[in-house]
Each structure stands twice: as structure tokens, then as C-alpha cells.
Amino acid sequence: MKRILILGGTTEARRLAERLAPRADVTVTLSLAGRTAAPAAQPVPVRIGGFGGAAGLAAFLEVQAIDVLIDATHPYAAQISKNAAEAAARARVPLLAIERPAWEPVEADRWIGVADMPAAVAALGGTPRRVFLALGRNELRPFEAAPGHFYLIRSVDPVTPPLALPQAEYLTGRGPFDEAAEEKLLAAHRIDVIVAKNSGGAATYGKIAAARRLGLPVIMLRRAPPRTQVAGNIMAAGNVEEVLARLDHLLTSTAARGV
Ligand code: NAP
């Protein structure tokens, strides 16, 4: 029985756990950061909260005798991925990671690439606009520097305390969000610009497709460099099926070596 730790907080992590849960050759724990008040139900045991940096994660891997670490965190969760690479190297545990492919602009997309949140705020400009912020709760404060715009803000949990913005409307919701509903939402609030991350995947693409249909610009935060560029000990896979195939290969080869 091999012990697997999945670093999660994404659809892929849940899907991976669903696929591994019925297997008799592995036991799986899923780790969540604890950012959402009521996380989605998971098909395997869950542990919640930070590990205390790379050193804490390395200690966890050793104490729990983890055989394989899988980084299935969000593409913008750069710190935990860096920690995972460092901890896996320290604890000599193989590391598989999902590199969810980024969305690519297609004809009629009006994307404005920005490096970080202050640059996204600056890209809104000085003329009052109606802005849809589809960002994490912890990423919103920089927009307080631009109080002249109207903001529609959607997050999984309520934003508390609310932002110091005179014109803001809040929505809570958890993806997936479909294109038709997104288009309706944008039109109903007369949104004229969206600020988003290039998350990739289907669950949150609806707003991007809706923006294209409505001819709206999207201020898109650039991604961090791919995980494999940041550390050398990562076996990267593009999706859940690829991770499973790589995992099987790894389990077979370690069994053959009697590890
Ligand atoms: P982050 O900046 O990369 O990580 C900050 C710290 O949070 C880490 O150093 C670690 O604390 C803890 N942490 C993060 N993910 C963890 C996990 N799966 N299990 C245990 N501890 C974790 O991460 P973030 O961008 O705040 O994202 C937090 C979580 O939300 C991630 O699990 C990610 O998959 C999910 N998520 C993020 C986004 C996004 O846009 N960033 C979107 C959707 C979902 P210690 O150093 O104490 O170990």
C-alpha cells in the first residue's frame, strides 16, 4: 500500500482523489490550505491548513511516510508549489505536478496582459468604468486604490470586511460557471471590463467566452513561470489522466526496485 499526498484546492485534485479513492494499492490524503469556509466534499480523507513552509511539508512527508507527492494546486498558487518542490527534494519523495495549460487568446479576444494586481488596477485607467472582478478574496484590496469605478465582485465566501469602495456589489458563487449565465450577468450589470487570472480549464472559462461575445476587454494577470522551470525534480503532467499514468509508472517502477 503506497501513501499519496495530494496538494489540492482545485477541480483536478478532487477528480484525482475520486479516481484513486477506490484503489486498493494506494491510500490518499488530500491537503487544503483552508481558504474557504465550507470546502467542497472530497472522496478521501482531508487535512486542512498550511504545513509551515517547505521545512514543515518535508517533515510531514517524512512523518507520514508519504511515497508520492502530487501537486494539484492552482496555477497561481506559486508558493505552495515552490514549497512542494523543495520539500520533495529534502524528503526524497517523487513529485508529480499538474500543469494546467493556460488559455490562449483567439480572434476577437481583447486581452490586456498585466504582471500583477497593482498593474491591473492601473490598467483600469482614470475614466470611471464598470468592472467585474473574478479574483480570490485575498487579491481584492489593491482595487481600493481606484475607488472611482463600479465593481462587481464575485468570490466563493463573502468578502469581510467589505472593501473600502463606494460602488461595489458582491456576489458569492463557486464554479463551474457557464458562458450563457456569465453573459447574462455581465450584461445585467453593464460591465465594460473584466479582471481575471489565466486559470486555464473549463470551469471558469465562461466569463472569457462571454467577454469575447460582448466585445469586452479582459485585464489578464500573467501566470508565474511553469513549475518545471522553477524546480528540476518535478514530473509534470497536463491533466488528471496523465498524472494517473505517470503515477502508475512510478508505482510499478518502485515496486520492481523493491522500494
Ligand atoms: P500559495 O500562495 O501558493 O500558498 C500560500 C501558503 O498557503 C503556502 O505556503 C502554504 O502554507 C499554504 N497552502 C497553499 N496551498 C495549500 C494546500 N493545498 N495545502 C496546505 N497548505 C497550503 O497559495 P494560494 O494562491 O493562496 O492558494 C491557496 C489554495 O487555494 C491552494 O491550495 C490552491 O490550489 C487553491 N486555489 C488558489 C487559487 C489562486 O488563484 N491562487 C485559485 C483556486 C484555488 P505553509 O507555507 O504554511 O505550508
PDB file of N, CA and C and ligand atoms in Angstrom, residues 6-10 31-35 47-54 56-57 72-81 83 100 136 138-139 197 199 227, ligand 1:
ATOM      1  N   ILE A   6      -1.945  14.471  -1.866  1.00  0.00           N
ATOM      2  CA  ILE A   6      -2.311  15.398  -2.948  1.00  0.00           C
ATOM      3  C   ILE A   6      -2.448  16.796  -2.345  1.00  0.00           C
ATOM      4  N   LEU A   7      -1.725  17.752  -2.908  1.00  0.00           N
ATOM      5  CA  LEU A   7      -1.931  19.158  -2.545  1.00  0.00           C
ATOM      6  C   LEU A   7      -3.029  19.676  -3.453  1.00  0.00           C
ATOM      7  N   GLY A   8      -4.141  20.107  -2.863  1.00  0.00           N
ATOM      8  CA  GLY A   8      -5.332  20.339  -3.682  1.00  0.00           C
ATOM      9  C   GLY A   8      -5.852  21.764  -3.656  1.00  0.00           C
ATOM     10  N   GLY A   9      -7.188  21.863  -3.664  1.00  0.00           N
ATOM     11  CA  GLY A   9      -7.843  23.161  -3.760  1.00  0.00           C
ATOM     12  C   GLY A   9      -8.316  23.430  -5.177  1.00  0.00           C
ATOM     13  N   THR A  10      -8.335  22.398  -6.004  1.00  0.00           N
ATOM     14  CA  THR A  10      -8.724  22.544  -7.414  1.00  0.00           C
ATOM     15  C   THR A  10      -9.651  21.403  -7.822  1.00  0.00           C
ATOM     16  N   SER A  31      -4.749  17.541   0.798  1.00  0.00           N
ATOM     17  CA  SER A  31      -4.440  18.695   1.639  1.00  0.00           C
ATOM     18  C   SER A  31      -5.044  19.969   1.067  1.00  0.00           C
ATOM     19  N   LEU A  32      -5.727  20.713   1.924  1.00  0.00           N
ATOM     20  CA  LEU A  32      -6.307  22.009   1.536  1.00  0.00           C
ATOM     21  C   LEU A  32      -5.695  23.097   2.404  1.00  0.00           C
ATOM     22  N   ALA A  33      -5.591  24.297   1.820  1.00  0.00           N
ATOM     23  CA  ALA A  33      -4.999  25.415   2.560  1.00  0.00           C
ATOM     24  C   ALA A  33      -5.936  25.925   3.648  1.00  0.00           C
ATOM     25  N   GLY A  34      -7.245  25.731   3.447  1.00  0.00           N
ATOM     26  CA  GLY A  34      -8.220  26.232   4.415  1.00  0.00           C
ATOM     27  C   GLY A  34      -8.709  27.620   4.087  1.00  0.00           C
ATOM     28  N   ARG A  35      -8.666  27.982   2.817  1.00  0.00           N
ATOM     29  CA  ARG A  35      -9.075  29.335   2.416  1.00  0.00           C
ATOM     30  C   ARG A  35     -10.592  29.504   2.384  1.00  0.00           C
ATOM     31  N   ARG A  47      -6.809  16.852   5.094  1.00  0.00           N
ATOM     32  CA  ARG A  47      -6.173  17.629   6.169  1.00  0.00           C
ATOM     33  C   ARG A  47      -6.205  19.089   5.726  1.00  0.00           C
ATOM     34  N   ILE A  48      -6.369  19.986   6.679  1.00  0.00           N
ATOM     35  CA  ILE A  48      -6.555  21.395   6.303  1.00  0.00           C
ATOM     36  C   ILE A  48      -5.560  22.295   7.031  1.00  0.00           C
ATOM     37  N   GLY A  49      -4.968  23.247   6.262  1.00  0.00           N
ATOM     38  CA  GLY A  49      -4.074  24.254   6.850  1.00  0.00           C
ATOM     39  C   GLY A  49      -2.662  24.116   6.333  1.00  0.00           C
ATOM     40  N   GLY A  50      -1.902  25.213   6.463  1.00  0.00           N
ATOM     41  CA  GLY A  50      -0.513  25.216   5.993  1.00  0.00           C
ATOM     42  C   GLY A  50       0.341  24.231   6.776  1.00  0.00           C
ATOM     43  N   PHE A  51       1.503  23.901   6.201  1.00  0.00           N
ATOM     44  CA  PHE A  51       2.420  22.949   6.827  1.00  0.00           C
ATOM     45  C   PHE A  51       3.512  23.677   7.611  1.00  0.00           C
ATOM     46  N   GLY A  52       3.641  24.990   7.364  1.00  0.00           N
ATOM     47  CA  GLY A  52       4.756  25.735   7.955  1.00  0.00           C
ATOM     48  C   GLY A  52       5.938  25.743   7.002  1.00  0.00           C
ATOM     49  N   GLY A  53       5.674  26.130   5.764  1.00  0.00           N
ATOM     50  CA  GLY A  53       6.748  26.268   4.775  1.00  0.00           C
ATOM     51  C   GLY A  53       7.261  24.934   4.263  1.00  0.00           C
ATOM     52  N   ALA A  54       8.324  25.023   3.459  1.00  0.00           N
ATOM     53  CA  ALA A  54       8.883  23.814   2.841  1.00  0.00           C
ATOM     54  C   ALA A  54       9.399  22.842   3.898  1.00  0.00           C
ATOM     55  N   GLY A  56       8.285  22.435   6.935  1.00  0.00           N
ATOM     56  CA  GLY A  56       7.139  21.778   7.562  1.00  0.00           C
ATOM     57  C   GLY A  56       6.554  20.695   6.667  1.00  0.00           C
ATOM     58  N   LEU A  57       6.492  20.977   5.390  1.00  0.00           N
ATOM     59  CA  LEU A  57       5.959  19.976   4.453  1.00  0.00           C
ATOM     60  C   LEU A  57       6.908  18.779   4.351  1.00  0.00           C
ATOM     61  N   ALA A  72      -1.366  19.282  -7.092  1.00  0.00           N
ATOM     62  CA  ALA A  72      -2.505  19.565  -7.971  1.00  0.00           C
ATOM     63  C   ALA A  72      -3.113  20.900  -7.580  1.00  0.00           C
ATOM     64  N   THR A  73      -2.271  21.831  -7.144  1.00  0.00           N
ATOM     65  CA  THR A  73      -2.774  23.146  -6.738  1.00  0.00           C
ATOM     66  C   THR A  73      -2.994  24.029  -7.964  1.00  0.00           C
ATOM     67  N   HIS A  74      -3.601  25.168  -7.712  1.00  0.00           N
ATOM     68  CA  HIS A  74      -3.958  26.096  -8.792  1.00  0.00           C
ATOM     69  C   HIS A  74      -2.701  26.686  -9.433  1.00  0.00           C
ATOM     70  N   PRO A  75      -2.749  26.975 -10.751  1.00  0.00           N
ATOM     71  CA  PRO A  75      -1.548  27.526 -11.405  1.00  0.00           C
ATOM     72  C   PRO A  75      -1.023  28.806 -10.755  1.00  0.00           C
ATOM     73  N   TYR A  76      -1.886  29.578 -10.072  1.00  0.00           N
ATOM     74  CA  TYR A  76      -1.421  30.824  -9.453  1.00  0.00           C
ATOM     75  C   TYR A  76      -0.978  30.621  -7.996  1.00  0.00           C
ATOM     76  N   ALA A  77      -1.067  29.400  -7.509  1.00  0.00           N
ATOM     77  CA  ALA A  77      -0.624  29.128  -6.128  1.00  0.00           C
ATOM     78  C   ALA A  77       0.874  28.809  -6.174  1.00  0.00           C
ATOM     79  N   ALA A  78       1.668  29.840  -6.394  1.00  0.00           N
ATOM     80  CA  ALA A  78       3.097  29.629  -6.677  1.00  0.00           C
ATOM     81  C   ALA A  78       3.892  29.224  -5.438  1.00  0.00           C
ATOM     82  N   GLN A  79       3.493  29.735  -4.274  1.00  0.00           N
ATOM     83  CA  GLN A  79       4.305  29.473  -3.072  1.00  0.00           C
ATOM     84  C   GLN A  79       4.255  28.001  -2.663  1.00  0.00           C
ATOM     85  N   ILE A  80       3.044  27.438  -2.658  1.00  0.00           N
ATOM     86  CA  ILE A  80       2.935  26.041  -2.221  1.00  0.00           C
ATOM     87  C   ILE A  80       3.644  25.115  -3.226  1.00  0.00           C
ATOM     88  N   SER A  81       3.621  25.477  -4.500  1.00  0.00           N
ATOM     89  CA  SER A  81       4.309  24.651  -5.497  1.00  0.00           C
ATOM     90  C   SER A  81       5.818  24.698  -5.300  1.00  0.00           C
ATOM     91  N   ASN A  83       7.255  25.318  -2.432  1.00  0.00           N
ATOM     92  CA  ASN A  83       7.489  24.544  -1.204  1.00  0.00           C
ATOM     93  C   ASN A  83       7.461  23.045  -1.484  1.00  0.00           C
ATOM     94  N   ARG A 100      -1.747  22.838 -15.448  1.00  0.00           N
ATOM     95  CA  ARG A 100      -2.968  23.074 -16.229  1.00  0.00           C
ATOM     96  C   ARG A 100      -2.642  24.078 -17.346  1.00  0.00           C
ATOM     97  N   GLY A 136      -9.629  36.014  -6.309  1.00  0.00           N
ATOM     98  CA  GLY A 136      -9.742  35.492  -4.949  1.00  0.00           C
ATOM     99  C   GLY A 136      -9.963  36.620  -3.957  1.00  0.00           C
ATOM    100  N   ASN A 138      -8.489  37.329  -1.328  1.00  0.00           N
ATOM    101  CA  ASN A 138      -7.252  37.946  -0.823  1.00  0.00           C
ATOM    102  C   ASN A 138      -6.564  38.835  -1.845  1.00  0.00           C
ATOM    103  N   GLU A 139      -7.122  38.920  -3.020  1.00  0.00           N
ATOM    104  CA  GLU A 139      -6.445  39.661  -4.090  1.00  0.00           C
ATOM    105  C   GLU A 139      -7.124  41.003  -4.388  1.00  0.00           C
ATOM    106  N   LYS A 197      -7.697  36.001 -13.832  1.00  0.00           N
ATOM    107  CA  LYS A 197      -6.435  35.265 -13.943  1.00  0.00           C
ATOM    108  C   LYS A 197      -6.563  34.265 -15.073  1.00  0.00           C
ATOM    109  N   SER A 199      -6.545  31.156 -15.556  1.00  0.00           N
ATOM    110  CA  SER A 199      -6.576  29.917 -14.783  1.00  0.00           C
ATOM    111  C   SER A 199      -6.486  28.678 -15.659  1.00  0.00           C
ATOM    112  N   ARG A 227       5.910  25.302 -13.403  1.00  0.00           N
ATOM    113  CA  ARG A 227       6.565  24.697 -12.236  1.00  0.00           C
ATOM    114  C   ARG A 227       7.874  24.015 -12.605  1.00  0.00           C
TER     115      ARG A 227
HETATM  116  P1  NAP B   1       0.026  29.975  -2.152  1.00  0.00           P
HETATM  117  O1  NAP B   1       0.146  31.465  -2.119  1.00  0.00           O
HETATM  118  O2  NAP B   1       0.846  29.243  -3.130  1.00  0.00           O
HETATM  119  O3  NAP B   1       0.365  29.365  -0.723  1.00  0.00           O
HETATM  120  C1  NAP B   1       0.452  30.147   0.460  1.00  0.00           C
HETATM  121  C2  NAP B   1       0.545  29.199   1.636  1.00  0.00           C
HETATM  122  O4  NAP B   1      -0.714  28.541   1.846  1.00  0.00           O
HETATM  123  C3  NAP B   1       1.532  28.074   1.443  1.00  0.00           C
HETATM  124  O5  NAP B   1       2.853  28.482   1.724  1.00  0.00           O
HETATM  125  C4  NAP B   1       1.002  27.039   2.417  1.00  0.00           C
HETATM  126  O6  NAP B   1       1.299  27.407   3.755  1.00  0.00           O
HETATM  127  C5  NAP B   1      -0.490  27.201   2.269  1.00  0.00           C
HETATM  128  N1  NAP B   1      -1.087  26.292   1.269  1.00  0.00           N
HETATM  129  C6  NAP B   1      -1.406  26.566  -0.027  1.00  0.00           C
HETATM  130  N2  NAP B   1      -1.986  25.517  -0.614  1.00  0.00           N
HETATM  131  C7  NAP B   1      -2.036  24.547   0.330  1.00  0.00           C
HETATM  132  C8  NAP B   1      -2.559  23.231   0.331  1.00  0.00           C
HETATM  133  N3  NAP B   1      -3.152  22.693  -0.751  1.00  0.00           N
HETATM  134  N4  NAP B   1      -2.446  22.508   1.477  1.00  0.00           N
HETATM  135  C9  NAP B   1      -1.866  23.058   2.581  1.00  0.00           C
HETATM  136  N5  NAP B   1      -1.378  24.299   2.638  1.00  0.00           N
HETATM  137  C10 NAP B   1      -1.467  25.037   1.532  1.00  0.00           C
HETATM  138  O7  NAP B   1      -1.491  29.554  -2.326  1.00  0.00           O
HETATM  139  P2  NAP B   1      -2.800  30.432  -2.675  1.00  0.00           P
HETATM  140  O8  NAP B   1      -2.617  31.027  -4.009  1.00  0.00           O
HETATM  141  O9  NAP B   1      -3.139  31.275  -1.500  1.00  0.00           O
HETATM  142  O10 NAP B   1      -3.865  29.255  -2.814  1.00  0.00           O
HETATM  143  C11 NAP B   1      -4.314  28.566  -1.656  1.00  0.00           C
HETATM  144  C12 NAP B   1      -5.073  27.317  -2.089  1.00  0.00           C
HETATM  145  O11 NAP B   1      -6.185  27.704  -2.882  1.00  0.00           O
HETATM  146  C13 NAP B   1      -4.247  26.349  -2.921  1.00  0.00           C
HETATM  147  O12 NAP B   1      -4.454  25.066  -2.393  1.00  0.00           O
HETATM  148  C14 NAP B   1      -4.798  26.467  -4.328  1.00  0.00           C
HETATM  149  O13 NAP B   1      -4.790  25.236  -5.024  1.00  0.00           O
HETATM  150  C15 NAP B   1      -6.208  26.983  -4.094  1.00  0.00           C
HETATM  151  N6  NAP B   1      -6.642  27.906  -5.136  1.00  0.00           N
HETATM  152  C16 NAP B   1      -5.890  29.001  -5.421  1.00  0.00           C
HETATM  153  C17 NAP B   1      -6.287  29.857  -6.434  1.00  0.00           C
HETATM  154  C18 NAP B   1      -5.453  31.045  -6.807  1.00  0.00           C
HETATM  155  O14 NAP B   1      -5.856  31.776  -7.726  1.00  0.00           O
HETATM  156  N7  NAP B   1      -4.316  31.287  -6.171  1.00  0.00           N
HETATM  157  C19 NAP B   1      -7.478  29.602  -7.136  1.00  0.00           C
HETATM  158  C20 NAP B   1      -8.243  28.473  -6.812  1.00  0.00           C
HETATM  159  C21 NAP B   1      -7.810  27.629  -5.800  1.00  0.00           C
HETATM  160  P3  NAP B   1       2.572  26.832   4.534  1.00  0.00           P
HETATM  161  O15 NAP B   1       3.750  27.533   3.936  1.00  0.00           O
HETATM  162  O16 NAP B   1       2.311  27.164   5.961  1.00  0.00           O
HETATM  163  O17 NAP B   1       2.617  25.347   4.286  1.00  0.00           O
END
